Amino acid sequence: MTHQPVEPSSNRATRLFGDLLEDLIDAVVNSPGRALAERRAAFAAEPMAGAPGAFAEKVRRRAYSVTDADIDSLRRDGMNEDAIFELTIACAVGEAYSQLQAGLKAIGGRP
């Protein structure tokens, strides 16, 4: 599965928060690391198979309920600590960005 780089520069959130938001998103989805494809999919909330997919959904919807068993499942699926960290951050930042866009839209403009 090939993922396109995220291009956040055309939305209202980027205009409001400038380069900081764009730099954060770029670092999360495009910087070198252990789980590049998974990070991009997690940021964009794209479906993923197996343990990474279940974990990503859990982080996005119920982060408070992540347990050691969830992390162990990712390890059994072949992910190391760095890849697990990257996946977690991408999910969290992607969900926060999605909620920011929804909030901006709700207060009278498109994101």
PDB file of C-alpha atoms in Angstrom:
ATOM      1  CA  MET A   1       0.000   0.000   0.000  1.00  0.00           C
ATOM      2  CA  THR A   2       1.454   3.376  -1.012  1.00  0.00           C
ATOM      3  CA  HIS A   3       0.586   6.494   0.936  1.00  0.00           C
ATOM      4  CA  GLN A   4       0.862  10.006  -0.382  1.00  0.00           C
ATOM      5  CA  PRO A   5       2.580  12.632   1.777  1.00  0.00           C
ATOM      6  CA  VAL A   6       0.125  14.695   3.782  1.00  0.00           C
ATOM      7  CA  GLU A   7      -0.193  18.242   2.475  1.00  0.00           C
ATOM      8  CA  PRO A   8      -1.672  20.344   5.285  1.00  0.00           C
ATOM      9  CA  SER A   9      -0.720  23.762   3.898  1.00  0.00           C
ATOM     10  CA  SER A  10      -4.053  24.512   2.226  1.00  0.00           C
ATOM     11  CA  ASN A  11      -6.310  24.534   5.272  1.00  0.00           C
ATOM     12  CA  ARG A  12      -7.434  27.139   7.755  1.00  0.00           C
ATOM     13  CA  ALA A  13      -5.696  25.499  10.709  1.00  0.00           C
ATOM     14  CA  THR A  14      -2.332  26.001   9.046  1.00  0.00           C
ATOM     15  CA  ARG A  15      -3.148  29.618   8.256  1.00  0.00           C
ATOM     16  CA  LEU A  16      -4.058  30.214  11.907  1.00  0.00           C
ATOM     17  CA  PHE A  17      -1.109  28.445  13.459  1.00  0.00           C
ATOM     18  CA  GLY A  18       1.421  28.915  10.703  1.00  0.00           C
ATOM     19  CA  ASP A  19       4.559  26.934  10.334  1.00  0.00           C
ATOM     20  CA  LEU A  20       4.347  25.245  13.740  1.00  0.00           C
ATOM     21  CA  LEU A  21       1.430  23.027  12.786  1.00  0.00           C
ATOM     22  CA  GLU A  22       2.831  22.282   9.362  1.00  0.00           C
ATOM     23  CA  ASP A  23       6.230  21.382  10.837  1.00  0.00           C
ATOM     24  CA  LEU A  24       4.633  19.076  13.400  1.00  0.00           C
ATOM     25  CA  ILE A  25       2.582  17.229  10.788  1.00  0.00           C
ATOM     26  CA  ASP A  26       5.545  16.960   8.443  1.00  0.00           C
ATOM     27  CA  ALA A  27       7.725  15.538  11.221  1.00  0.00           C
ATOM     28  CA  VAL A  28       5.086  12.994  12.203  1.00  0.00           C
ATOM     29  CA  VAL A  29       4.266  11.681   8.745  1.00  0.00           C
ATOM     30  CA  ASN A  30       7.357  12.278   6.635  1.00  0.00           C
ATOM     31  CA  SER A  31      10.473  12.136   8.827  1.00  0.00           C
ATOM     32  CA  PRO A  32      12.694   9.044   8.710  1.00  0.00           C
ATOM     33  CA  GLY A  33      11.868   6.307  11.147  1.00  0.00           C
ATOM     34  CA  ARG A  34      10.866   2.699  11.669  1.00  0.00           C
ATOM     35  CA  ALA A  35       7.198   2.827  10.639  1.00  0.00           C
ATOM     36  CA  LEU A  36       6.777   5.348   7.825  1.00  0.00           C
ATOM     37  CA  ALA A  37       3.842   3.708   6.016  1.00  0.00           C
ATOM     38  CA  GLU A  38       2.082   2.912   9.278  1.00  0.00           C
ATOM     39  CA  ARG A  39       2.585   6.490  10.535  1.00  0.00           C
ATOM     40  CA  ARG A  40       1.047   7.955   7.396  1.00  0.00           C
ATOM     41  CA  ALA A  41      -1.916   5.585   7.558  1.00  0.00           C
ATOM     42  CA  ALA A  42      -2.377   6.207  11.280  1.00  0.00           C
ATOM     43  CA  PHE A  43      -2.239   9.986  10.850  1.00  0.00           C
ATOM     44  CA  ALA A  44      -4.839   9.865   8.079  1.00  0.00           C
ATOM     45  CA  ALA A  45      -7.029   7.355   9.990  1.00  0.00           C
ATOM     46  CA  GLU A  46      -6.779   4.917   7.091  1.00  0.00           C
ATOM     47  CA  PRO A  47      -7.686   1.306   7.848  1.00  0.00           C
ATOM     48  CA  MET A  48      -4.756  -0.927   8.753  1.00  0.00           C
ATOM     49  CA  ALA A  49      -4.784  -4.678   9.177  1.00  0.00           C
ATOM     50  CA  GLY A  50      -3.780  -6.698  12.207  1.00  0.00           C
ATOM     51  CA  ALA A  51      -2.445  -5.488  15.513  1.00  0.00           C
ATOM     52  CA  PRO A  52      -1.334  -2.057  14.201  1.00  0.00           C
ATOM     53  CA  GLY A  53      -4.851  -1.365  12.934  1.00  0.00           C
ATOM     54  CA  ALA A  54      -6.527  -2.381  16.174  1.00  0.00           C
ATOM     55  CA  PHE A  55      -4.011  -0.370  18.176  1.00  0.00           C
ATOM     56  CA  ALA A  56      -4.406   2.728  15.986  1.00  0.00           C
ATOM     57  CA  GLU A  57      -8.171   2.648  16.361  1.00  0.00           C
ATOM     58  CA  LYS A  58      -7.855   2.248  20.123  1.00  0.00           C
ATOM     59  CA  VAL A  59      -5.451   5.188  20.425  1.00  0.00           C
ATOM     60  CA  ARG A  60      -7.750   7.387  18.336  1.00  0.00           C
ATOM     61  CA  ARG A  61     -10.973   6.490  20.145  1.00  0.00           C
ATOM     62  CA  ARG A  62      -9.995   5.308  23.645  1.00  0.00           C
ATOM     63  CA  ALA A  63      -6.352   6.172  24.327  1.00  0.00           C
ATOM     64  CA  TYR A  64      -6.957   5.899  28.058  1.00  0.00           C
ATOM     65  CA  SER A  65      -7.647   2.178  27.644  1.00  0.00           C
ATOM     66  CA  VAL A  66      -4.326   1.175  26.023  1.00  0.00           C
ATOM     67  CA  THR A  67      -2.684  -1.561  28.097  1.00  0.00           C
ATOM     68  CA  ASP A  68       0.540  -3.529  28.172  1.00  0.00           C
ATOM     69  CA  ALA A  69      -1.320  -6.299  26.333  1.00  0.00           C
ATOM     70  CA  ASP A  70      -1.874  -3.940  23.382  1.00  0.00           C
ATOM     71  CA  ILE A  71       1.836  -3.144  23.247  1.00  0.00           C
ATOM     72  CA  ASP A  72       2.717  -6.836  23.540  1.00  0.00           C
ATOM     73  CA  SER A  73       0.421  -7.557  20.595  1.00  0.00           C
ATOM     74  CA  LEU A  74       2.340  -5.041  18.475  1.00  0.00           C
ATOM     75  CA  ARG A  75       5.629  -6.619  19.514  1.00  0.00           C
ATOM     76  CA  ARG A  76       4.340 -10.052  18.511  1.00  0.00           C
ATOM     77  CA  ASP A  77       3.386  -8.506  15.166  1.00  0.00           C
ATOM     78  CA  GLY A  78       7.059  -7.570  14.677  1.00  0.00           C
ATOM     79  CA  MET A  79       7.099  -3.928  15.757  1.00  0.00           C
ATOM     80  CA  ASN A  80       9.940  -2.654  17.926  1.00  0.00           C
ATOM     81  CA  GLU A  81       9.724   0.105  20.554  1.00  0.00           C
ATOM     82  CA  ASP A  82      10.585   2.872  18.077  1.00  0.00           C
ATOM     83  CA  ALA A  83       7.910   1.788  15.611  1.00  0.00           C
ATOM     84  CA  ILE A  84       5.323   1.503  18.389  1.00  0.00           C
ATOM     85  CA  PHE A  85       6.182   5.003  19.598  1.00  0.00           C
ATOM     86  CA  GLU A  86       5.942   6.413  16.069  1.00  0.00           C
ATOM     87  CA  LEU A  87       2.579   4.733  15.499  1.00  0.00           C
ATOM     88  CA  THR A  88       1.230   6.058  18.802  1.00  0.00           C
ATOM     89  CA  ILE A  89       2.325   9.633  18.092  1.00  0.00           C
ATOM     90  CA  ALA A  90       0.937   9.541  14.538  1.00  0.00           C
ATOM     91  CA  CYS A  91      -2.442   8.328  15.800  1.00  0.00           C
ATOM     92  CA  ALA A  92      -2.603  10.957  18.528  1.00  0.00           C
ATOM     93  CA  VAL A  93      -1.509  13.858  16.326  1.00  0.00           C
ATOM     94  CA  GLY A  94      -3.763  12.733  13.474  1.00  0.00           C
ATOM     95  CA  GLU A  95      -6.798  12.542  15.742  1.00  0.00           C
ATOM     96  CA  ALA A  96      -5.995  15.907  17.331  1.00  0.00           C
ATOM     97  CA  TYR A  97      -5.643  17.460  13.881  1.00  0.00           C
ATOM     98  CA  SER A  98      -8.946  15.951  12.775  1.00  0.00           C
ATOM     99  CA  GLN A  99     -10.678  17.330  15.862  1.00  0.00           C
ATOM    100  CA  LEU A 100      -9.094  20.747  15.309  1.00  0.00           C
ATOM    101  CA  GLN A 101     -10.447  20.816  11.765  1.00  0.00           C
ATOM    102  CA  ALA A 102     -13.921  19.788  12.967  1.00  0.00           C
ATOM    103  CA  GLY A 103     -13.853  22.485  15.641  1.00  0.00           C
ATOM    104  CA  LEU A 104     -12.825  25.184  13.177  1.00  0.00           C
ATOM    105  CA  LYS A 105     -15.589  24.098  10.827  1.00  0.00           C
ATOM    106  CA  ALA A 106     -18.121  24.180  13.665  1.00  0.00           C
ATOM    107  CA  ILE A 107     -17.323  27.780  14.568  1.00  0.00           C
ATOM    108  CA  GLY A 108     -18.125  29.098  11.175  1.00  0.00           C
ATOM    109  CA  GLY A 109     -15.624  28.250   8.563  1.00  0.00           C
ATOM    110  CA  ARG A 110     -14.172  25.423   6.696  1.00  0.00           C
ATOM    111  CA  PRO A 111     -10.935  24.066   8.035  1.00  0.00           C
TER     112      PRO A 111
END
